[in-house]
Coordinates of C-alpha atoms and ligand atoms in Angstrom, one line a residue:
M1 CA 32.9 20.1 2.0
E2 CA 32.0 17.5 -0.9
N3 CA 34.5 16.1 -3.1
Y4 CA 33.6 16.5 -6.8
L5 CA 36.1 14.8 -8.6
I6 CA 35.7 14.8 -13.6
N7 CA 38.1 12.8 -14.4
P8 CA 38.3 14.2 -18.7
D9 CA 40.8 11.3 -20.1
Q10 CA 37.7 8.8 -19.5
K11 CA 35.1 9.7 -22.6
I12 CA 32.1 8.1 -21.4
S13 CA 29.8 9.1 -24.5
M14 CA 28.2 10.5 -26.8
I15 CA 25.1 12.5 -25.8
N16 CA 22.8 13.0 -28.7
K17 CA 21.0 16.6 -28.7
D18 CA 17.7 14.6 -28.8
I19 CA 17.8 13.4 -24.7
Y20 CA 17.0 18.0 -24.7
G21 CA 13.9 16.6 -27.7
S22 CA 10.4 17.5 -26.7
F23 CA 6.5 16.7 -27.1
S24 CA 3.9 18.8 -28.7
E25 CA 0.1 17.6 -28.5
H26 CA -3.1 18.3 -30.2
L27 CA -4.1 18.6 -25.8
G28 CA -5.1 22.0 -24.3
R29 CA -3.5 25.1 -25.9
C30 CA 0.1 23.3 -27.1
I31 CA -1.0 23.6 -30.7
Y32 CA -3.7 26.1 -31.0
E33 CA -2.6 29.3 -29.7
G34 CA 0.7 28.0 -28.5
L35 CA 2.4 27.2 -31.3
F36 CA -0.2 27.9 -34.4
V37 CA -2.1 30.9 -33.4
G38 CA -3.0 31.3 -38.1
K39 CA -2.3 33.4 -40.5
D40 CA -5.2 35.8 -39.6
S41 CA -4.5 35.6 -35.6
D42 CA -3.5 39.4 -34.9
I43 CA -0.4 38.2 -32.9
P44 CA 2.8 38.2 -34.8
N45 CA 3.3 35.0 -36.7
I46 CA 5.2 33.6 -39.5
N47 CA 2.9 31.2 -41.7
G48 CA 0.6 30.8 -38.9
L49 CA 3.2 30.0 -36.2
R50 CA 3.7 32.2 -33.3
C51 CA 6.7 34.6 -33.0
D52 CA 7.5 35.1 -30.5
V53 CA 7.5 31.0 -29.2
I54 CA 9.6 29.8 -31.8
N55 CA 12.5 32.3 -31.4
A56 CA 12.6 31.5 -27.7
L57 CA 12.4 28.4 -29.1
K58 CA 15.5 29.1 -31.1
E59 CA 17.5 30.1 -28.3
M60 CA 17.1 26.5 -25.8
G61 CA 18.6 24.8 -28.4
L62 CA 15.6 22.9 -29.0
P63 CA 16.7 19.5 -31.6
V64 CA 14.2 17.3 -32.1
L65 CA 10.0 17.9 -31.3
R66 CA 7.2 15.1 -30.7
W67 CA 3.5 15.8 -33.0
P68 CA 0.7 14.8 -33.4
G69 CA 0.6 12.4 -29.6
G70 CA 0.1 11.0 -27.8
C71 CA -3.2 9.2 -27.3
F72 CA -4.8 11.8 -30.1
A73 CA -1.9 9.7 -32.2
D74 CA -3.9 6.4 -32.2
E75 CA -6.9 8.7 -33.2
Y76 CA -5.6 11.0 -35.5
H77 CA -6.2 10.7 -39.6
W78 CA -3.5 12.6 -41.0
K79 CA -5.3 13.2 -44.6
D80 CA -8.0 14.8 -42.8
G81 CA -5.3 17.4 -41.9
I82 CA -4.7 18.4 -45.4
G83 CA -5.6 20.4 -48.7
K84 CA -6.9 23.3 -48.3
L85 CA -8.2 25.0 -45.4
S86 CA -11.5 25.3 -46.1
E87 CA -12.5 21.8 -46.6
R88 CA -10.1 20.1 -43.8
K89 CA -12.6 18.1 -41.6
K90 CA -14.2 19.1 -39.0
M91 CA -13.9 16.5 -35.1
I92 CA -14.1 17.1 -31.5
N93 CA -10.7 15.8 -29.8
T94 CA -12.4 12.7 -27.4
H95 CA -9.6 12.7 -25.6
W96 CA -8.8 15.6 -24.9
G97 CA -10.7 18.9 -23.8
G98 CA -13.9 17.1 -26.2
V99 CA -13.2 20.6 -28.3
V100 CA -13.7 21.2 -32.2
E101 CA -9.8 19.8 -34.0
D102 CA -10.8 21.8 -37.1
N103 CA -7.6 19.9 -38.1
S104 CA -5.9 23.5 -39.7
F105 CA -2.8 22.3 -37.9
G106 CA -1.4 19.2 -39.8
T107 CA 0.9 17.5 -42.2
H108 CA 2.0 20.5 -43.7
E109 CA 1.9 22.7 -40.5
F110 CA 4.6 21.1 -38.6
F111 CA 7.1 20.4 -40.8
E112 CA 7.0 23.9 -41.3
L113 CA 6.8 24.9 -37.5
C114 CA 10.3 21.7 -38.0
S115 CA 11.5 24.5 -40.3
Q116 CA 11.5 27.5 -38.4
L117 CA 12.9 25.9 -35.4
G118 CA 14.9 24.5 -37.8
C119 CA 14.7 21.6 -35.5
D120 CA 14.5 17.5 -36.4
T121 CA 11.2 15.4 -36.4
Y122 CA 9.7 12.1 -34.8
I123 CA 6.9 12.1 -35.6
T124 CA 4.1 9.1 -34.4
G125 CA 1.7 6.6 -36.2
N126 CA -1.8 5.2 -35.3
V127 CA -2.0 1.8 -34.9
G128 CA -5.2 2.0 -31.8
S129 CA -7.2 3.0 -34.8
G130 CA -5.8 3.2 -37.9
S131 CA -4.9 1.1 -40.7
V132 CA -1.4 -1.2 -41.7
R133 CA -2.8 0.8 -45.3
E134 CA -3.0 4.7 -43.1
M135 CA 0.3 4.3 -42.0
S136 CA 2.2 3.1 -44.5
E137 CA 0.4 5.8 -46.5
W138 CA 1.0 9.0 -44.8
V139 CA 5.3 8.1 -45.0
E140 CA 5.2 7.6 -48.4
Y141 CA 3.4 11.0 -48.9
M142 CA 6.0 12.8 -46.2
T143 CA 9.1 10.7 -47.9
F144 CA 9.4 9.6 -52.0
G145 CA 10.6 11.2 -54.5
G146 CA 9.5 9.0 -56.7
L147 CA 5.9 9.2 -58.7
S148 CA 3.1 7.8 -56.6
P149 CA -0.2 8.7 -55.8
M150 CA 0.6 9.9 -52.2
S151 CA 3.8 12.0 -53.8
E152 CA 1.4 13.4 -57.0
L153 CA -0.8 14.0 -53.4
R154 CA 2.0 15.5 -51.5
R155 CA 2.8 18.1 -54.6
K156 CA -1.2 19.1 -55.1
N157 CA -1.0 19.8 -52.0
G158 CA 2.4 22.5 -53.2
R159 CA 5.2 20.7 -51.5
E160 CA 7.5 19.4 -54.1
E161 CA 10.2 17.9 -52.7
P162 CA 9.6 15.2 -49.4
W163 CA 10.2 16.1 -46.2
K164 CA 12.7 15.1 -44.1
V165 CA 11.4 12.1 -41.1
K166 CA 13.8 11.0 -38.5
Y167 CA 11.6 9.7 -36.3
F168 CA 8.4 7.4 -36.7
G169 CA 6.9 6.3 -33.3
V170 CA 4.6 3.3 -33.9
G171 CA 1.5 3.9 -31.6
N172 CA 1.5 6.2 -28.2
E173 CA 0.5 4.2 -25.1
N174 CA -0.5 1.3 -26.5
W175 CA -1.2 -0.4 -23.9
G176 CA -3.4 2.2 -23.0
C177 CA -4.5 4.6 -25.0
G178 CA -3.7 3.4 -28.0
G179 CA -5.5 0.2 -28.0
N180 CA -5.1 -1.5 -24.7
M181 CA -3.1 -4.4 -26.0
S182 CA -1.2 -7.0 -23.6
S183 CA 2.3 -6.7 -25.0
E184 CA 2.1 -9.9 -27.2
Y185 CA -0.3 -8.7 -28.6
Y186 CA 1.3 -4.7 -29.4
A187 CA 4.6 -7.1 -30.5
N188 CA 2.5 -7.8 -33.9
E189 CA 0.7 -5.9 -34.1
Y190 CA 4.5 -3.8 -34.3
K191 CA 5.8 -6.3 -36.3
R192 CA 3.0 -5.8 -39.2
Y193 CA 2.6 -2.2 -39.1
A194 CA 6.6 -0.8 -39.3
T195 CA 6.7 -3.3 -42.3
Y196 CA 5.4 -1.2 -44.4
V197 CA 7.0 2.4 -42.5
R198 CA 9.1 2.1 -46.0
N199 CA 12.9 4.0 -46.6
Y200 CA 13.0 5.5 -50.0
D201 CA 15.2 6.2 -52.3
G202 CA 17.5 9.2 -51.7
N203 CA 16.2 9.9 -47.8
D204 CA 17.7 8.5 -44.9
R205 CA 16.6 5.5 -43.1
I206 CA 14.1 6.5 -40.8
Y207 CA 14.8 5.1 -37.4
K208 CA 11.7 3.1 -35.9
V209 CA 10.3 3.7 -32.7
A210 CA 8.7 1.2 -30.8
C211 CA 6.0 2.2 -27.7
G212 CA 7.1 0.9 -24.2
P213 CA 6.1 0.9 -20.9
N214 CA 5.2 2.5 -18.8
S215 CA 6.9 3.3 -15.7
E216 CA 7.8 0.5 -14.5
D217 CA 6.0 -2.1 -16.2
Y218 CA 9.3 -4.6 -17.0
N219 CA 7.1 -7.6 -18.5
W220 CA 5.9 -5.3 -21.4
T221 CA 10.0 -4.2 -22.7
E222 CA 10.6 -8.2 -21.9
E223 CA 8.0 -9.2 -24.1
V224 CA 8.2 -7.0 -27.2
M225 CA 12.2 -6.7 -26.7
K226 CA 12.0 -11.0 -27.3
N227 CA 9.0 -11.2 -30.4
A228 CA 10.1 -7.3 -32.5
K229 CA 13.2 -6.6 -31.1
D230 CA 15.2 -7.0 -34.8
H231 CA 12.6 -4.8 -36.0
M232 CA 12.6 -1.3 -34.6
N233 CA 15.8 0.7 -33.5
G234 CA 14.6 2.5 -30.7
L235 CA 12.1 1.0 -27.8
A236 CA 10.0 4.8 -26.0
L237 CA 9.9 4.4 -21.8
H238 CA 6.8 7.2 -20.8
Y239 CA 8.0 8.1 -17.1
Y240 CA 5.9 11.2 -15.3
T241 CA 6.1 12.3 -12.2
G242 CA 2.9 13.0 -10.9
T243 CA 1.7 14.3 -7.3
D244 CA -1.9 15.3 -5.7
S245 CA -0.7 18.8 -5.0
Y246 CA -1.3 22.2 -7.5
A247 CA 2.0 23.3 -9.1
A248 CA 2.4 25.8 -7.5
E249 CA 0.2 25.0 -3.8
F250 CA 2.9 22.2 -2.4
S251 CA 4.4 22.1 0.9
E252 CA 8.2 20.8 1.9
E253 CA 7.3 17.2 2.4
G254 CA 5.3 17.7 -1.2
Y255 CA 8.4 18.8 -2.4
Y256 CA 10.5 15.9 -1.1
K257 CA 8.2 13.8 -2.7
T258 CA 8.2 15.0 -5.6
L259 CA 11.9 14.8 -6.0
K260 CA 12.6 11.7 -4.8
R261 CA 9.4 9.7 -7.6
A262 CA 11.5 12.4 -10.3
Y263 CA 14.5 10.5 -9.4
K264 CA 13.3 7.1 -9.3
I265 CA 13.4 7.4 -13.3
D266 CA 17.5 6.9 -12.5
E267 CA 16.3 2.9 -11.0
I268 CA 13.6 2.6 -14.2
I269 CA 15.7 2.7 -16.5
T270 CA 18.2 1.1 -15.4
R271 CA 16.3 -1.9 -15.4
H272 CA 14.8 -2.1 -18.4
L273 CA 17.6 -1.7 -19.6
E274 CA 19.3 -5.1 -18.1
I275 CA 15.6 -6.1 -20.0
M276 CA 17.2 -5.1 -23.1
N277 CA 20.4 -6.0 -23.1
R278 CA 19.7 -9.4 -22.2
Y279 CA 17.7 -9.4 -25.7
D280 CA 20.1 -7.2 -27.5
P281 CA 23.4 -7.7 -25.6
K282 CA 25.4 -5.8 -29.0
K283 CA 23.3 -3.4 -27.4
R284 CA 21.6 -2.2 -31.0
V285 CA 18.2 -0.7 -29.9
D286 CA 17.8 1.9 -27.9
L287 CA 16.1 3.4 -25.1
I288 CA 14.1 6.8 -26.3
V289 CA 11.9 8.5 -23.0
D290 CA 9.5 10.7 -25.5
E291 CA 7.7 11.4 -22.7
W292 CA 8.0 12.6 -19.2
G293 CA 8.0 15.3 -16.3
T294 CA 5.5 16.8 -14.3
W295 CA 2.2 16.3 -14.0
H296 CA -0.1 17.7 -11.7
K297 CA -3.4 18.7 -10.7
V298 CA -5.3 20.9 -13.2
E299 CA -5.5 24.8 -12.3
P300 CA -8.4 25.3 -10.4
G301 CA -10.9 27.2 -13.6
T302 CA -8.3 25.7 -16.1
N303 CA -11.0 22.9 -18.9
P304 CA -9.5 19.7 -17.1
G305 CA -8.7 17.8 -19.8
F306 CA -5.9 20.7 -21.5
L307 CA -3.1 20.1 -18.3
Y308 CA -2.2 22.8 -17.6
Q309 CA -0.2 23.8 -14.6
Q310 CA 2.5 26.7 -13.8
N311 CA 6.2 25.7 -12.9
T312 CA 7.5 26.0 -10.3
M313 CA 11.6 25.8 -9.1
R314 CA 10.7 22.4 -7.9
D315 CA 9.6 21.4 -11.6
A316 CA 12.8 22.7 -12.2
L317 CA 15.4 20.7 -9.8
V318 CA 13.0 17.6 -11.5
A319 CA 13.9 19.0 -14.7
A320 CA 17.7 19.3 -13.9
L321 CA 17.8 15.8 -12.0
T322 CA 17.1 14.5 -14.7
L323 CA 18.5 15.9 -17.5
N324 CA 21.6 15.5 -15.3
I325 CA 20.7 11.3 -15.2
F326 CA 19.4 11.3 -19.2
N327 CA 23.0 12.7 -19.9
K328 CA 24.6 9.8 -17.4
H329 CA 22.9 7.8 -19.5
S330 CA 23.6 8.5 -22.8
D331 CA 24.9 6.0 -23.5
R332 CA 21.6 3.9 -24.5
I333 CA 19.8 6.6 -24.4
R334 CA 18.9 8.7 -28.0
M335 CA 16.6 10.5 -27.4
C336 CA 13.4 12.0 -25.2
N337 CA 10.8 14.4 -25.2
I338 CA 8.7 16.0 -22.3
A339 CA 5.8 16.2 -22.0
Q340 CA 5.0 18.7 -23.2
T341 CA 6.4 22.3 -24.5
I342 CA 3.6 24.6 -24.5
N343 CA 1.0 25.2 -22.2
V344 CA 0.2 21.5 -21.0
L345 CA 2.4 19.5 -17.7
Q346 CA 6.1 20.2 -17.7
A347 CA 6.2 23.3 -20.5
V348 CA 8.7 25.4 -21.0
M349 CA 6.6 27.8 -21.6
L350 CA 3.1 29.3 -21.2
T351 CA 0.9 31.6 -23.6
D352 CA -1.9 33.5 -21.8
G353 CA -3.5 35.2 -25.7
A354 CA -0.7 37.2 -27.4
D355 CA 1.4 37.4 -24.4
M356 CA 4.1 34.6 -23.4
L357 CA 6.7 33.4 -20.1
L358 CA 9.4 31.1 -19.5
T359 CA 9.7 28.8 -17.4
P360 CA 12.5 28.8 -14.8
T361 CA 12.3 24.1 -16.6
Y362 CA 12.4 26.5 -19.6
Y363 CA 15.4 28.3 -17.9
V364 CA 17.3 24.6 -17.7
F365 CA 16.9 22.8 -20.6
K366 CA 19.0 26.8 -21.7
M367 CA 21.6 26.2 -18.9
F368 CA 22.0 22.5 -20.2
K369 CA 22.0 23.3 -23.8
D370 CA 25.7 23.1 -23.6
H371 CA 25.8 19.1 -23.2
Q372 CA 23.8 18.2 -26.7
Q373 CA 26.5 16.2 -28.7
N374 CA 29.6 16.3 -26.0
T375 CA 32.0 13.3 -25.2
L376 CA 28.8 12.6 -21.3
L377 CA 33.1 12.2 -18.3
G378 CA 33.5 10.2 -15.9
S379 CA 32.8 12.4 -13.2
F380 CA 31.3 11.8 -9.6
I381 CA 30.3 13.8 -6.3
T382 CA 29.9 12.5 -2.5
T383 CA 26.1 14.1 -1.4
H384 CA 24.2 13.0 1.4
E385 CA 20.5 12.0 0.6
T386 CA 18.3 15.6 2.1
G387 CA 14.3 15.9 2.4
T388 CA 12.6 14.4 5.4
D389 CA 13.0 10.8 7.0
E390 CA 9.6 9.6 4.4
N391 CA 10.8 10.9 1.2
K392 CA 15.0 11.9 0.2
V393 CA 16.5 12.3 -2.5
P394 CA 20.7 12.7 -3.1
Q395 CA 21.2 16.9 -1.6
L396 CA 23.1 17.1 -5.4
V397 CA 22.8 15.5 -8.6
E398 CA 25.7 15.8 -11.3
S399 CA 26.7 15.0 -14.5
A400 CA 29.7 17.0 -16.7
S401 CA 30.7 16.6 -20.8
I402 CA 34.1 18.2 -22.7
D403 CA 33.1 19.8 -25.9
E404 CA 35.6 19.7 -28.6
N405 CA 37.5 22.4 -28.2
G406 CA 38.0 21.2 -24.3
V407 CA 35.7 22.9 -23.5
I408 CA 33.6 20.6 -19.9
Y409 CA 30.4 21.5 -19.1
S410 CA 29.0 21.0 -15.3
T411 CA 25.6 20.9 -14.1
V412 CA 24.7 20.5 -10.7
A413 CA 21.3 20.5 -9.0
N414 CA 20.9 21.1 -5.1
T415 CA 18.0 19.6 -3.9
S416 CA 17.7 20.3 -0.8
A417 CA 15.1 23.5 0.5
S418 CA 16.9 25.0 2.4
E419 CA 21.2 23.9 3.3
E420 CA 23.4 25.2 0.6
S421 CA 26.1 22.7 0.0
E422 CA 30.0 23.0 0.0
I423 CA 32.0 21.4 -2.8
K424 CA 35.9 21.5 -3.8
C425 CA 35.6 20.3 -7.3
R426 CA 38.7 19.0 -9.1
I427 CA 38.9 17.9 -12.0
A428 CA 42.6 15.2 -13.0
G429 CA 44.9 15.9 -15.0
R430 CA 44.0 19.3 -15.1
E431 CA 44.9 23.2 -15.1
I432 CA 43.0 25.0 -15.1
E433 CA 42.0 28.6 -16.9
S434 CA 39.5 30.4 -16.0
V435 CA 35.6 29.5 -14.3
S436 CA 32.8 30.8 -15.1
A437 CA 28.9 29.8 -13.3
E438 CA 25.3 30.5 -14.0
I439 CA 22.4 29.8 -11.9
L440 CA 19.2 29.4 -11.5
T441 CA 17.4 29.6 -8.7
G442 CA 14.8 30.7 -5.8
K443 CA 12.1 29.2 -2.8
T444 CA 10.6 25.5 -4.4
D445 CA 7.7 27.6 -5.2
D446 CA 9.3 30.6 -7.2
F447 CA 7.3 30.6 -10.7
N448 CA 6.7 33.5 -13.6
S449 CA 3.5 35.0 -13.4
F450 CA 1.6 36.8 -16.4
E451 CA 1.7 39.8 -13.8
N452 CA 5.2 39.3 -12.5
K453 CA 7.7 37.3 -15.4
N454 CA 10.9 37.6 -14.0
V455 CA 10.6 36.2 -10.4
V456 CA 12.8 33.3 -11.6
F457 CA 15.2 33.5 -14.1
T458 CA 19.5 32.6 -15.2
K459 CA 21.7 34.9 -13.3
D460 CA 25.5 34.7 -13.4
F461 CA 27.4 33.4 -10.6
G462 CA 29.9 34.2 -9.3
G463 CA 29.9 31.4 -5.7
F464 CA 33.6 30.3 -6.6
S465 CA 37.2 30.7 -5.6
L466 CA 39.7 28.9 -8.8
M467 CA 42.6 27.0 -7.8
K468 CA 44.8 25.5 -9.8
D469 CA 43.1 21.9 -11.0
G470 CA 39.4 23.2 -10.3
F471 CA 37.3 24.8 -8.2
N472 CA 35.8 25.5 -4.5
A473 CA 32.3 26.1 -4.4
V474 CA 28.8 26.7 -2.3
I475 CA 25.6 25.6 -4.0
P476 CA 22.4 27.8 -2.5
P477 CA 19.9 24.7 -1.3
C478 CA 17.3 24.7 -4.4
S479 CA 19.4 25.8 -7.7
V480 CA 20.7 24.9 -10.6
I481 CA 24.0 25.4 -11.5
K482 CA 26.4 25.5 -14.8
F483 CA 30.0 25.8 -14.6
I484 CA 31.7 25.9 -17.9
I485 CA 35.6 24.8 -17.1
K486 CA 38.4 26.2 -19.6
Ligands
AHR1 O1 1.1 13.6 -22.7 C1 -0.5 13.4 -22.0 C2 -0.5 12.2 -22.1 O2 -0.4 11.8 -21.6 C3 -0.5 11.4 -23.7 O3 -1.6 11.6 -23.7 C4 -0.2 10.0 -23.5 O4 0.7 9.3 -24.5 C5 -0.1 10.1 -21.9 O5 -0.6 9.3 -21.3

């Protein structure tokens, strides 16, 4: 029996809803086909955006969306994607699959997407192959309400009012596909570009995000913080859980190896934060994780540049333990964006023409949405490690939060492929009125396919008994459970 203690009097930090954000790049079938099919498509759409996908993302509670890349961002010239459709430039997406990019999805279409989703916007600008002027004019085009060349151009293209850009990224992976820069060089470039990301009257201040480290590159964090910390609001870490297997074909060893890699993000976040806190003891600069998730071998027969992969319960466990870790760091983490929204890497949805399915990862996000904007509570669970000799992870990984009505939400993942775990949960100093729960569970390699879309989905869970001050529960192997405690 494991002991699980939740302390409603220990209120730690607000879990920013943007931790549950997503990322959509001009890559494979994410933007085109996944989100955007064009107004003339037979697939039901509003202004070119797929109704089935938009509705599902709204139900999932998507709070913020990052666009247009990724590596694509540092090759993207925003003026190619505005104005009359027939006159937009066609180009080759050299980074991703060598396909034609017809620029039919551009700035106006992105804001239409976010407006239909009711979510906030996160735009990444081009540092690698763009100019300071190009970036500064994009910000002026999007956010300036007065009279200027760019605001007039926006009006000419049919949009009178400025839009709200909540977050603006100054480049992407500038240590790699965004220009192969050294950290010192990027820090200087960051300051130069960010200076001209202006805040215009009447708009909220734009939250500026600097390109952060690739996983364990602590030197990058050190140098960028040392040289540019006063000019940024957030520093964006990228961390992928890479594997050498197909998404749905792996051994037990492969399962635990993946979870161990995913769990490493806890240590990586902690170490980057230690460096950030040294340069910024007042903790003004937030940590952002604007690309994370699993990266498996592409599905056989698909374009290798499209990064299309299936999604199993293994991915669901990666999502659940990562989101629990993000919640636990919510005092310093402001936003995270899973890579990517649809049809690419750890997607929450997959499409096949007009058909669409929800992946196990989708259900995890939907379960966890109750944490958004809640207060993280002090909580602790005893657990032992599970796995193989080489690859071990804690069997139980959890977080708990409280909403403004005093309702407590606890999300618990059991990472063991084969063993259940009995827990005794106590809510310190509280008498419990009711507990309800839902579960996502299955075999580690279960997934939803277009032939059978309902192999994995959430169900009500009744495997617990109520006590005066908590409950006892048996958590099945390979499962994610959300408890709602009143
Ligand atoms: O998400 C796919 C790619 O991974 C992004 O374009 C890039 O930023 C990262 O390397």
